[in-house]
Coordinates of C-alpha atoms in Angstrom, one line a residue:
X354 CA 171.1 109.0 -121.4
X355 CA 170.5 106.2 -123.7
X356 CA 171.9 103.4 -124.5
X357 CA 174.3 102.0 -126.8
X358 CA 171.6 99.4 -128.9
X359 CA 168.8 102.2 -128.3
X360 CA 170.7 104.7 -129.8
X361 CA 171.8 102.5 -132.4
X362 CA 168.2 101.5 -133.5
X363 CA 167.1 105.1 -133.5
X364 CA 169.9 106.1 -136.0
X365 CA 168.7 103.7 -138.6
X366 CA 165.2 105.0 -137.7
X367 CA 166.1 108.5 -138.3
X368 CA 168.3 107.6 -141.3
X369 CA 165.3 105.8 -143.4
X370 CA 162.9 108.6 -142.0
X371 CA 165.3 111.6 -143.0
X372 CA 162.9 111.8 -146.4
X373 CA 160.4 113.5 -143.8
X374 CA 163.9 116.1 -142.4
X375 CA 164.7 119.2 -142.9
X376 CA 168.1 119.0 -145.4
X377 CA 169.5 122.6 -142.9
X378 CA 169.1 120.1 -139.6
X379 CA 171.8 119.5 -137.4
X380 CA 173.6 116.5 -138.0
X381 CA 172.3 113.4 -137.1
X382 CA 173.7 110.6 -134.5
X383 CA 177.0 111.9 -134.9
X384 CA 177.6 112.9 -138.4
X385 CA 178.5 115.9 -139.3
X386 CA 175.9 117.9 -141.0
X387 CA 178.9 119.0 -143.6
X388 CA 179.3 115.5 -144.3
X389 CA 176.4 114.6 -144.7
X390 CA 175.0 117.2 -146.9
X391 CA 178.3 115.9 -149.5
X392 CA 176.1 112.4 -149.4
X393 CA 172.8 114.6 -150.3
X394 CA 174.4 116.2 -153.0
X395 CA 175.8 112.9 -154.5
X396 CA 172.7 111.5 -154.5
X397 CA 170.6 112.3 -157.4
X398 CA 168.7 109.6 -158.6
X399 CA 165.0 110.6 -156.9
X400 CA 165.9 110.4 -153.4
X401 CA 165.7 114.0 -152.4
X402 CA 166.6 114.5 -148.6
X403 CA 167.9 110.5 -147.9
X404 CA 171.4 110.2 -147.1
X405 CA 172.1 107.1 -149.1
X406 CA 175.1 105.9 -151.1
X407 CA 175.7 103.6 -153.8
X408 CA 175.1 99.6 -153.1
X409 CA 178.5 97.8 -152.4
X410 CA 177.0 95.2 -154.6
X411 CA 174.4 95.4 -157.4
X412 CA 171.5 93.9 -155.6
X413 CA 168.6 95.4 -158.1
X414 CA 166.8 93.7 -161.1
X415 CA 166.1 94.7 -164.9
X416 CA 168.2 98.3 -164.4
X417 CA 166.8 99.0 -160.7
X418 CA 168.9 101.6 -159.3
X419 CA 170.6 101.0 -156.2
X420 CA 171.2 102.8 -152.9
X421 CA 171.8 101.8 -149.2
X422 CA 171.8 103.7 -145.9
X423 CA 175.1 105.2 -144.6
X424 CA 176.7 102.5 -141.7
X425 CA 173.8 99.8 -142.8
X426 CA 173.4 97.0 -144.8
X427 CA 170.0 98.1 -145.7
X428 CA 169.0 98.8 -148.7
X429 CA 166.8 100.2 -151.3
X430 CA 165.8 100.1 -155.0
X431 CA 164.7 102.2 -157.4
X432 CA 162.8 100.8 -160.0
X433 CA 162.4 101.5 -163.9
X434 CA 159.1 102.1 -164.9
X435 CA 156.8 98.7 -165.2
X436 CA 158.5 96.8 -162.2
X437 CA 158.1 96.2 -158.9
X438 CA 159.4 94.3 -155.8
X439 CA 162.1 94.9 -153.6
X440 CA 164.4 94.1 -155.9
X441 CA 162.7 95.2 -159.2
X442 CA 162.2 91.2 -160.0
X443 CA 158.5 91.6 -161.3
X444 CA 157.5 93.0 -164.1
X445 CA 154.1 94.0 -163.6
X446 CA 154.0 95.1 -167.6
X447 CA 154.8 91.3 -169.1
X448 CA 150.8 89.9 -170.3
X449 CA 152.5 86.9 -171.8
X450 CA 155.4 84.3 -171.6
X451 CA 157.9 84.3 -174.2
X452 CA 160.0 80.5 -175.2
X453 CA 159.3 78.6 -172.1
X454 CA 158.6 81.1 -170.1
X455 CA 161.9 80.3 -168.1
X456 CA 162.4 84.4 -168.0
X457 CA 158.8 85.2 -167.7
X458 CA 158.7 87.6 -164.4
X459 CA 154.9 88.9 -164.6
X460 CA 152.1 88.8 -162.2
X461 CA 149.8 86.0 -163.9
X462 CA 148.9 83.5 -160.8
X463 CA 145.8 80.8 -162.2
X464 CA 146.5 77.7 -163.7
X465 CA 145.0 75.9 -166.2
X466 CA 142.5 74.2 -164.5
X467 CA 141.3 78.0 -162.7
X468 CA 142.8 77.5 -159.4
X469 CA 144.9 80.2 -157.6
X470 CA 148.5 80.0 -157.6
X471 CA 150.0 79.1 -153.7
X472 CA 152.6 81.5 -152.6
X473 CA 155.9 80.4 -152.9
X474 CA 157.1 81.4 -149.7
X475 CA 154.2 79.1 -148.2
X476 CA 155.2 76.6 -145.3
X477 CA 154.1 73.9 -146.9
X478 CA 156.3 74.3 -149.7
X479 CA 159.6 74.2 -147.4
X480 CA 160.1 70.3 -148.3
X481 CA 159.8 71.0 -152.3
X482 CA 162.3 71.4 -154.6
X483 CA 161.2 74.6 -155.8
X484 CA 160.3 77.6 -153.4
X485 CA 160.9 81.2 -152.0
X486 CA 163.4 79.6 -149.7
X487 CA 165.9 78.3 -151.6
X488 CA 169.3 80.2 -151.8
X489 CA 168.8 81.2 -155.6
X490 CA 165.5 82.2 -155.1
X491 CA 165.6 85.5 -156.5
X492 CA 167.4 84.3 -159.9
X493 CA 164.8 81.7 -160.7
X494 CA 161.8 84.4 -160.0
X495 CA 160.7 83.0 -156.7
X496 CA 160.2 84.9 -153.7
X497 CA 157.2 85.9 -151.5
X498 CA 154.1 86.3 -154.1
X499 CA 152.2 83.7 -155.8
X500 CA 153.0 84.3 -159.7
X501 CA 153.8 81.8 -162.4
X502 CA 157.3 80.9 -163.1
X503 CA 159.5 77.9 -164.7
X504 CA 162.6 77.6 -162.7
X505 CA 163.0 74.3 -163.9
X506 CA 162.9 74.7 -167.6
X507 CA 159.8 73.2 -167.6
X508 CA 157.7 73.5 -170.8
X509 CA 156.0 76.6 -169.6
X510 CA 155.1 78.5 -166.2
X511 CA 153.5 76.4 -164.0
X512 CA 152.9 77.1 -159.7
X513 CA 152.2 74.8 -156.8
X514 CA 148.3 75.0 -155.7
X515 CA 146.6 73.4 -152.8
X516 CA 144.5 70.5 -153.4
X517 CA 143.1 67.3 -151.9
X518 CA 144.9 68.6 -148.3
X519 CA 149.0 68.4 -150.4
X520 CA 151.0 71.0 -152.6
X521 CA 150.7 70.1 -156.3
X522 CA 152.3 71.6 -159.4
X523 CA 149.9 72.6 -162.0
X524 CA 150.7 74.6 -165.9
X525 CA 149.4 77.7 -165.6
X526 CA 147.1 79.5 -167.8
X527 CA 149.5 82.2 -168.7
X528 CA 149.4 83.3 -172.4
X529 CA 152.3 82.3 -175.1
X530 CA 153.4 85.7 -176.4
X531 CA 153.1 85.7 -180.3
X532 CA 156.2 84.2 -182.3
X533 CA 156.5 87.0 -184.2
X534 CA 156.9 90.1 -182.0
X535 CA 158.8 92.7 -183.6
X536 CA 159.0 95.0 -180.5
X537 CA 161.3 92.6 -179.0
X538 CA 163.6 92.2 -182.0
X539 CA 165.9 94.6 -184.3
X540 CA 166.4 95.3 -187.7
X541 CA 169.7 95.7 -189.7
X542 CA 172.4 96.9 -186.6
X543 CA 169.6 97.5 -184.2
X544 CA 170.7 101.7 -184.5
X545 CA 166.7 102.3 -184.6
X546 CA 165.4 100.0 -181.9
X547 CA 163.8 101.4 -179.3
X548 CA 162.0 98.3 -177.3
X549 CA 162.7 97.3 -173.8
X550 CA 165.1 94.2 -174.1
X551 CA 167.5 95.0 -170.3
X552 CA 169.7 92.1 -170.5
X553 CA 173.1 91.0 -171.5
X554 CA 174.2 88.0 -173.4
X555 CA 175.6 87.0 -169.9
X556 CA 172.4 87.5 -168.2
X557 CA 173.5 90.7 -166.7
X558 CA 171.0 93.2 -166.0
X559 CA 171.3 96.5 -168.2
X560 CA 172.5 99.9 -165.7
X561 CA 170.5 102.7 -166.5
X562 CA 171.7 105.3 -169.5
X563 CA 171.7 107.9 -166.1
X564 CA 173.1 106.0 -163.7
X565 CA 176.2 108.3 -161.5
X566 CA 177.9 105.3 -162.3
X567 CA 179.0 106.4 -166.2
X568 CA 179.4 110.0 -165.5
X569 CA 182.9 110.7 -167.9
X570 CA 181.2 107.9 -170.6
X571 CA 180.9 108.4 -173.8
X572 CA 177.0 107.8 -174.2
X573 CA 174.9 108.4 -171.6
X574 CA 171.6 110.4 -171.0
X575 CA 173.2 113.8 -170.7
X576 CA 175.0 113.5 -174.1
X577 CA 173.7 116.0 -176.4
X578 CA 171.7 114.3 -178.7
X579 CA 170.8 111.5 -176.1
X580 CA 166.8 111.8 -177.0
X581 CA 167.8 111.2 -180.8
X582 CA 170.0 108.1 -180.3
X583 CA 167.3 106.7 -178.0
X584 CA 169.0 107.2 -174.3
X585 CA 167.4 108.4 -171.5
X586 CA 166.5 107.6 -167.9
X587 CA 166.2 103.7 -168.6
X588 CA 168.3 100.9 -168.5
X589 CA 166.7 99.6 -172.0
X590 CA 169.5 98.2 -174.7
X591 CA 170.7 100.8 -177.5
X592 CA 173.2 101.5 -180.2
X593 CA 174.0 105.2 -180.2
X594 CA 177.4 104.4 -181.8
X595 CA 176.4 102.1 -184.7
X596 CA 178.0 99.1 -183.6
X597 CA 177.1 95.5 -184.7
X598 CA 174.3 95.4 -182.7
X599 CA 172.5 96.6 -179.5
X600 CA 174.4 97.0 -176.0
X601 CA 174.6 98.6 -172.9
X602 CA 176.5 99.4 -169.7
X603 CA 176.8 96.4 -167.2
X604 CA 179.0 96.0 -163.6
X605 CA 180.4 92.8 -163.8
X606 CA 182.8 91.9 -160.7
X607 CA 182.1 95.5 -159.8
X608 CA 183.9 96.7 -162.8
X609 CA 181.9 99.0 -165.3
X610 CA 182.2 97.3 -168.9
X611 CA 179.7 96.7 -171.5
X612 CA 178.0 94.1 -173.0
X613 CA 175.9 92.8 -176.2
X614 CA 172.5 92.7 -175.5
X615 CA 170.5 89.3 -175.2
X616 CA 168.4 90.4 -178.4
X617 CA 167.5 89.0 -181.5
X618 CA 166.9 90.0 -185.0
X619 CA 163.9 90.6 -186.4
X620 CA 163.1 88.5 -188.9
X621 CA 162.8 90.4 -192.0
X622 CA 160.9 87.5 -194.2
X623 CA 157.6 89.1 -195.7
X624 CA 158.8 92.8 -195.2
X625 CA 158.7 94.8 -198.0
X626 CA 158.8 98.9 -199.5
X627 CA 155.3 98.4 -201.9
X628 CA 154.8 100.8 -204.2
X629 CA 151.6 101.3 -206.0
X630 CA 151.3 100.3 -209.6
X631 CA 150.6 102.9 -212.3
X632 CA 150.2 101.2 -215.3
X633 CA 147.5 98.9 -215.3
X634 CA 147.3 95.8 -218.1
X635 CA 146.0 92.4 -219.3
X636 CA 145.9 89.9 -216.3
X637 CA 147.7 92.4 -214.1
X638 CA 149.8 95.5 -212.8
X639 CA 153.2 96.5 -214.0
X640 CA 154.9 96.4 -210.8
X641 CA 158.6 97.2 -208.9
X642 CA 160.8 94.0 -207.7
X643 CA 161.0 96.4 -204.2
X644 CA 157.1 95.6 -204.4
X645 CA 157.7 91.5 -204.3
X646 CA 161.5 91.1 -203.4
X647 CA 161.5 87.4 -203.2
X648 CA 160.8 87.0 -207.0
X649 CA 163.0 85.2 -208.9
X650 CA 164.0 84.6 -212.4
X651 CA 165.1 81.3 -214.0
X652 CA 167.1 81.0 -216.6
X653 CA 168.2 78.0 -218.7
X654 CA 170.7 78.0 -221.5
X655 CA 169.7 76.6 -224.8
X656 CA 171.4 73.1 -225.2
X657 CA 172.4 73.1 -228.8
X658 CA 173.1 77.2 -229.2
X659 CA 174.8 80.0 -227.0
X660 CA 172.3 82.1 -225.2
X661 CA 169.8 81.5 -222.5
X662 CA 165.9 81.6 -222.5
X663 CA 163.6 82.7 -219.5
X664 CA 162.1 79.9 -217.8
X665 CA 160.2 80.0 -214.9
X666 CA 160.2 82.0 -211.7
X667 CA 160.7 81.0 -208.2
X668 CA 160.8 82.5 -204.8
X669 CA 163.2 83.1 -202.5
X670 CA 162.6 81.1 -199.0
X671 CA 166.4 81.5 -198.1
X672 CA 169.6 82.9 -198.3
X673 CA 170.7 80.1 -200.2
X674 CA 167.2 78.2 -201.4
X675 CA 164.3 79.1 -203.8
X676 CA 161.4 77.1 -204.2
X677 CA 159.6 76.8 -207.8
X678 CA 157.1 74.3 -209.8
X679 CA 158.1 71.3 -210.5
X680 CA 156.7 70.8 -214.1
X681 CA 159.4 73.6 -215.1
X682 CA 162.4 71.4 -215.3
X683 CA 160.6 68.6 -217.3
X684 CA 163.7 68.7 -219.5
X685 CA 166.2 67.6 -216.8
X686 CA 168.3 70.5 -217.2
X687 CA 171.8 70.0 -216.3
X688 CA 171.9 71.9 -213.2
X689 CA 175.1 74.2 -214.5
X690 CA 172.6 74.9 -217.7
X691 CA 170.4 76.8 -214.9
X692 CA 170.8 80.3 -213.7
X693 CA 168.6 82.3 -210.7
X694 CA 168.1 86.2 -210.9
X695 CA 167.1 88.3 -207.9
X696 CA 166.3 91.5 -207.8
X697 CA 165.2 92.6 -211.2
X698 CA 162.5 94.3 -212.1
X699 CA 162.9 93.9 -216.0
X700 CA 162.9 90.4 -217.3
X701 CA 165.9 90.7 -219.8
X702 CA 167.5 94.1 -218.1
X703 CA 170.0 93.8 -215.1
X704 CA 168.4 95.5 -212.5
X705 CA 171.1 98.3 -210.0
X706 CA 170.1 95.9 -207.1
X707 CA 170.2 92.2 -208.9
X708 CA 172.0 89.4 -208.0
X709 CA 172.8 86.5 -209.8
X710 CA 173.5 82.9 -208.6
X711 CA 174.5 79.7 -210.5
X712 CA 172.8 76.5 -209.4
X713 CA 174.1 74.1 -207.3
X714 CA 171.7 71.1 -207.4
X715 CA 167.9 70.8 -207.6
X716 CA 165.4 68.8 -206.3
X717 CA 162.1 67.9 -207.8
X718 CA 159.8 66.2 -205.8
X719 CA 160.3 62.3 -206.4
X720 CA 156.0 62.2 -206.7
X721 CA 155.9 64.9 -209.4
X722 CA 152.8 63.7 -211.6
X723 CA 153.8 65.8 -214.5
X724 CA 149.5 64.5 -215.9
X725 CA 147.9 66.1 -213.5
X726 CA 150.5 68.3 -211.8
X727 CA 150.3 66.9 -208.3
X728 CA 153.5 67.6 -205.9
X729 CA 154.1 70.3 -208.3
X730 CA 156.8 71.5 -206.3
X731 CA 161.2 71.7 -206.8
X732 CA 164.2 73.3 -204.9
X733 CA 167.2 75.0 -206.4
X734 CA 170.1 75.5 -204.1
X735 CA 172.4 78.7 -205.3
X736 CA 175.8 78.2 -205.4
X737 CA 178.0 80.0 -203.4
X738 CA 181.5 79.7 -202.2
X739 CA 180.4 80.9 -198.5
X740 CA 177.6 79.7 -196.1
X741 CA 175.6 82.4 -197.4
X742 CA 174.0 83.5 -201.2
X743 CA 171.8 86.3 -201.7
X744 CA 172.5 89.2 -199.7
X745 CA 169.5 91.4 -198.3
X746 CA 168.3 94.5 -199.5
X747 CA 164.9 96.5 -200.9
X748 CA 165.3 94.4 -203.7
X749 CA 165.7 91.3 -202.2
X750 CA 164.3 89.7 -199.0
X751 CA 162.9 86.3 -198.3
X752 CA 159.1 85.1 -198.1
X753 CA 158.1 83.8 -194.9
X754 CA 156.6 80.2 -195.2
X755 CA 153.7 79.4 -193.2
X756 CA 152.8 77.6 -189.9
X757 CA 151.9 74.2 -191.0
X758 CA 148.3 74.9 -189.4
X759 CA 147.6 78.5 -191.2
X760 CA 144.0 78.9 -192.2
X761 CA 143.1 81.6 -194.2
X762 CA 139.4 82.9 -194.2
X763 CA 138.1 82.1 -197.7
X764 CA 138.1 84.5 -199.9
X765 CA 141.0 86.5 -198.7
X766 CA 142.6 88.2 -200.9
X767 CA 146.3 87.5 -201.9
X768 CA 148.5 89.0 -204.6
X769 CA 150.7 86.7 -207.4
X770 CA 153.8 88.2 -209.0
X771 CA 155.5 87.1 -212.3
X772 CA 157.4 87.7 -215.8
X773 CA 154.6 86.1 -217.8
X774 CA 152.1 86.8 -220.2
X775 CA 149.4 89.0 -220.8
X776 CA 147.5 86.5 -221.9
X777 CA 146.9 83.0 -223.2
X778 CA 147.4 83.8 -227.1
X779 CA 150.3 86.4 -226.5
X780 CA 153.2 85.0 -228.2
X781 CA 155.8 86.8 -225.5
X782 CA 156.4 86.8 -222.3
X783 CA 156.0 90.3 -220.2
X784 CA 159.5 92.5 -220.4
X785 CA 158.5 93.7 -216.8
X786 CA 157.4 92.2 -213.3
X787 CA 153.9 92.1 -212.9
X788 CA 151.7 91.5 -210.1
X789 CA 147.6 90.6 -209.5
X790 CA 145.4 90.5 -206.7
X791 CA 143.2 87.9 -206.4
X792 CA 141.0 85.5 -203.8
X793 CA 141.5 82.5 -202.2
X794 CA 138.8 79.9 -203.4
X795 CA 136.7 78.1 -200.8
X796 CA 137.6 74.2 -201.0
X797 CA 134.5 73.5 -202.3
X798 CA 134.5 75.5 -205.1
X799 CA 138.3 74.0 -206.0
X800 CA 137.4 71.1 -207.2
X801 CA 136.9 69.4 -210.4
X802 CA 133.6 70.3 -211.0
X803 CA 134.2 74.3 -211.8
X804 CA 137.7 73.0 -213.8
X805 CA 136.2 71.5 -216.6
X806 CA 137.0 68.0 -215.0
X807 CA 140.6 68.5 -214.3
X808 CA 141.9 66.2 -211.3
X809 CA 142.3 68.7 -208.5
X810 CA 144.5 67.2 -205.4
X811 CA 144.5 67.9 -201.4
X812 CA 147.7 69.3 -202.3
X813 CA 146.1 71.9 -204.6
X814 CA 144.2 75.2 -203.8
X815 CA 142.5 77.5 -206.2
X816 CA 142.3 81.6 -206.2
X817 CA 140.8 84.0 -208.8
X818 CA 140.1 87.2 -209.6
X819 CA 136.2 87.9 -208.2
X820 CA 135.5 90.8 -209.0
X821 CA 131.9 91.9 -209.8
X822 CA 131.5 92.9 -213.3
X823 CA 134.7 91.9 -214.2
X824 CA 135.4 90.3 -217.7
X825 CA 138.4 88.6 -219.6
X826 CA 140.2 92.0 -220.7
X827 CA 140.5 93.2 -217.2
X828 CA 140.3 90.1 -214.7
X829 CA 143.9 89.4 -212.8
X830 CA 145.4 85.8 -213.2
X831 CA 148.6 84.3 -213.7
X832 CA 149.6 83.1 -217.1
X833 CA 152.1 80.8 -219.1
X834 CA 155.6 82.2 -217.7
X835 CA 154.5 82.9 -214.1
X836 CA 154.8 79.0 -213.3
X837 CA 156.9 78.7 -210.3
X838 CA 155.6 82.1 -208.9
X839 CA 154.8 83.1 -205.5
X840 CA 150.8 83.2 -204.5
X841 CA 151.3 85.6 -200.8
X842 CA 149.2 86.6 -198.0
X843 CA 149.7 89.1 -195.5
X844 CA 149.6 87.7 -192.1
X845 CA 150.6 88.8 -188.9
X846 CA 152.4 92.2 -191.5
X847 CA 154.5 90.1 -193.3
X848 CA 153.8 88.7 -196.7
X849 CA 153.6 84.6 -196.5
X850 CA 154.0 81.7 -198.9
X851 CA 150.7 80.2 -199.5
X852 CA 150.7 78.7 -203.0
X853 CA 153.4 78.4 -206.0
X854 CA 151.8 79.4 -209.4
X855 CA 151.2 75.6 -211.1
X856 CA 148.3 75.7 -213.7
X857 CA 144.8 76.9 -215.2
X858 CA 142.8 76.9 -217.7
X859 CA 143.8 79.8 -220.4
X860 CA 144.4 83.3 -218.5
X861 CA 141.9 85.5 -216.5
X862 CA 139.1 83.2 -217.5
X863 CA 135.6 84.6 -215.2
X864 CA 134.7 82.3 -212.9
X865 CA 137.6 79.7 -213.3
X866 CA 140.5 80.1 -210.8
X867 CA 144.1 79.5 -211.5
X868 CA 145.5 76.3 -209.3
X869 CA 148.5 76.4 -207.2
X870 CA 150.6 73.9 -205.2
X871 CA 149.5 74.6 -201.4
X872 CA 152.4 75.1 -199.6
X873 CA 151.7 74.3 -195.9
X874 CA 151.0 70.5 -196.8
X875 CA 155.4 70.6 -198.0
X876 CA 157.4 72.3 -194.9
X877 CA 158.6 68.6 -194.0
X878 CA 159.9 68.4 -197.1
X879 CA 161.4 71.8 -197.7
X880 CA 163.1 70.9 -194.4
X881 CA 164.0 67.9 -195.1
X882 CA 165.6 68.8 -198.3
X883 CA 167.4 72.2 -197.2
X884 CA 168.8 71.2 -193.9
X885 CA 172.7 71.5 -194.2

């Protein structure tokens, strides 16, 4: 007969080897096979043949599922797909750091200068501040591997590494994910998203659309249309019912609730729906405001006579801010004389989609050289009586401005958009949006020598039409009346601000490019200028 602590240790044995049993056995160390088949029937989440219940506590990680032995405090955890560790607190799938890295939970384990990462749970790191054996190990990522990690907000993932006989800290080598990562973002009320994002606005960890826990919920992965609304065995962040914004199931003081997902919105700037022009014309393409949605269209009323004439455009950078050429409000236009169209795809017809916006102030810059142009560059700030002005849509969308260190191969090419002439001796302006694609100049050929002797500034660059064969009836440029313009390039899929139309000599001219005010050397001053 054995023993009380023998028998003891061979239950727990038998209960974590039961996965090997037969489920028609008689019941084992004392319970009754009856009951214990009620425990194999509950559980359903991939652990055919263990008799295991649900955790007391959630002890898992980024949705792990999980389950502990009947009479022990052992436990085990499932893990979605991509992590690993005992409690699902690596995610063997993550290739870069996002922020700081402070929730970066993947395997990288070099620093910068090649050496490998020391293991946290090392002796030698028992006296350190940060290690494997503190009591909040788990929560700041530590625990018995060698990976990078910033549990002390650092500014990026750094490790301990043995040198010189002592512990030092070292930065790590792990890459910065890209700032502009749509998969980790959503658009409009995140109903189509479909990235990974597991965690709450709290922090909380997302419970699987499966778990036994929501069985009687309203959304879970045996609704009926669970594939189409994006649920499934995961624990990844969804809308199925069109809420404000993502969510997802949560325990929180072991009470099921819900919870807004720690998830941002895409930014939209740059995205458009472009549609291919079908009339082709002098300088250009007819084209549809969907196709360039941060096009705008300045108005001025006359000062001595009722009515308004067409001024300039501008481009939307804002909800509330659009940027445009200086040398356009040379008359010092009283800013109530001054009116902002979005949205329109005919010059002097109200678009379906337009909106239109009084102006609240603007701001030319104070170094305007209205002789050569230089610092051709001004701010209008649309009145509004809320904290917001133009509304979002096809029809209207913001530009994204660039990096202050974007460099652009030369001779990319880049499209222009405008409500101004077909060409220098045209006596009107175009009724319709047009748009032409040309190439940025190399910085040796914008210079003074291939203008006819004009000044050209650092704070210029040139672009022009370069196509072989091409001659002044069918060569793209922008023209009196697109002053104040965008000049865009796609980068990383979004359309960005490189250059506001400024000048040139005559329209469409071969060889000679049009000049614009290069953007990049201004975001301290659009800043400066739009900060509430």
């Amino acid at each position: 007969m054995m023993n009380a602590t023998r028998r003891g240790l061979l239950c727990v044995l038998l209960l974590w080897g039961a996965v090997f049993a037969s489920p028609s056995q008689v019941g084992v160390c004392g319970i009754p096979q009856a009951a214990q088949e009620r425990k194999q029937i509950q559980s359903k989440q991939g652990f055919p043949g263990l008799y295991l219940t649900g955790c007391s506590e959630p002890r898992c990680f980024n949705g792990g599922t999980c389950r502990q032995a009947l009479y022990s405090s052992e436990f085990v955890c499932q893990c979605p797909e991509g992590f690993v560790g005992k409690r699902c607190e690596i995610d063997a799938s993550a290739t870069c750091y996002k922020d700081k890295g402070v929730t970066y939970r993947g395997t990288w384990s070099t620093v910068e200068s090649g050496a490998e990462c020391a293991n946290w749970n090392s002796s030698g790191l028992a006296s350190k501040p940060y290690s494997g054996r503190r009591p909040d190990a788990i929560k700041l990522g530590l625990g018995n591997h060698n990976y990078c990690r910033n549990p002390d907000q650092d500014s990026k993932p750094w490790c301990y590494v043995f040198k010189a006989g002592k512990y030092i800290s070292e930065f790590c080598s792990t890459p910065a994910c890209s700032k502009k990562d749509d998969g980790d973002c959503y658009f409009g009320k995140g109903l189509a998203y479909r990235g990974t994002r597991s965690l709450t606005t709290s922090g909380a960890s997302c419970l699987p659309w499966n778990s036994m826990i929501l069985i009687g919920k309203v959304y879970t992965a045996w609704k009926t249309n669970a594939q189409a609304l994006g649920l499934g065995k995961h624990n990844h962040c969804r809308n199925p019912d069109g809420d404000t914004k993502p969510w997802c199931h949560v325990l929180k003081d072991r009470q099921l609730t819900w919870e807004y997902c720690d998830l941002p919105q895409c930014d939209t700037c740059g995205l458009r729906q472009y549609r291919q022009p079908q009339f082709r014309i002098k300088g250009g393409l007819f084209a549809d405001i969907t196709s360039h949605p941060w096009q705008a269209a300045i108005f001025a009323k006359h000062r001595r006579s009722p009515g308004e004439r067409f001024l300039c455009g501008g481009i939307l950078i804002s909800s509330c801010w659009v940027l445009s050429a200086a040398h356009c409000f040379q008359e010092r236009f009283p800013p109530h004389h001054l009116k902002v169209v979005l949205g329109r795809t005919y010059r002097l017809v109200p678009g379906e989609e337009e909106q239109v916006f009084e102006v609240e102030k603007y701001i030319v810059h104070k170094e305007f050289d209205d002789d050569i142009y230089d610092n051709d560059i001004a701010l209008l700030q649309l009145k509004s009586d809320s904290l917001s002005c133009a509304q979002e849509s096809d029809s209207v969308r913001t530009v994204c401005l660039p990096d202050a260190d974007l460099q652009l191969p030369d001779w990319t090419e880049c499209e222009l958009s405008g409500y101004g002439k077909h060409e220098a001796s045209s006596p009107f302006y175009s009724e319709r949006l047009k748009e032409a694609h040309v190439r940025l100049y190399p910085s040796r050929r914008c210079t003074s020598q291939y203008l006819f002797n004009r000044t050209v500034t650092n704070n210029m660059l040139c672009a022009g039409d370069t196509r072989s064969g091409g001659n002044q009836d069918n060569l793209h440029d922008a023209c009196q009346g697109d002053s104040g313009g965008p000049l865009v390039c796609m980068k990383d899929n979004h359309m960005t601000l490189v250059g506001i139309i400024s000048w040139g000599l005559g329209c469409g001219q071969k060889d000679v490019p049009g000049v614009y005010t290069k953007v990049t050397n201004y975001l301290d001053w659009i800043r400066d200028n739009t900060r509430p």
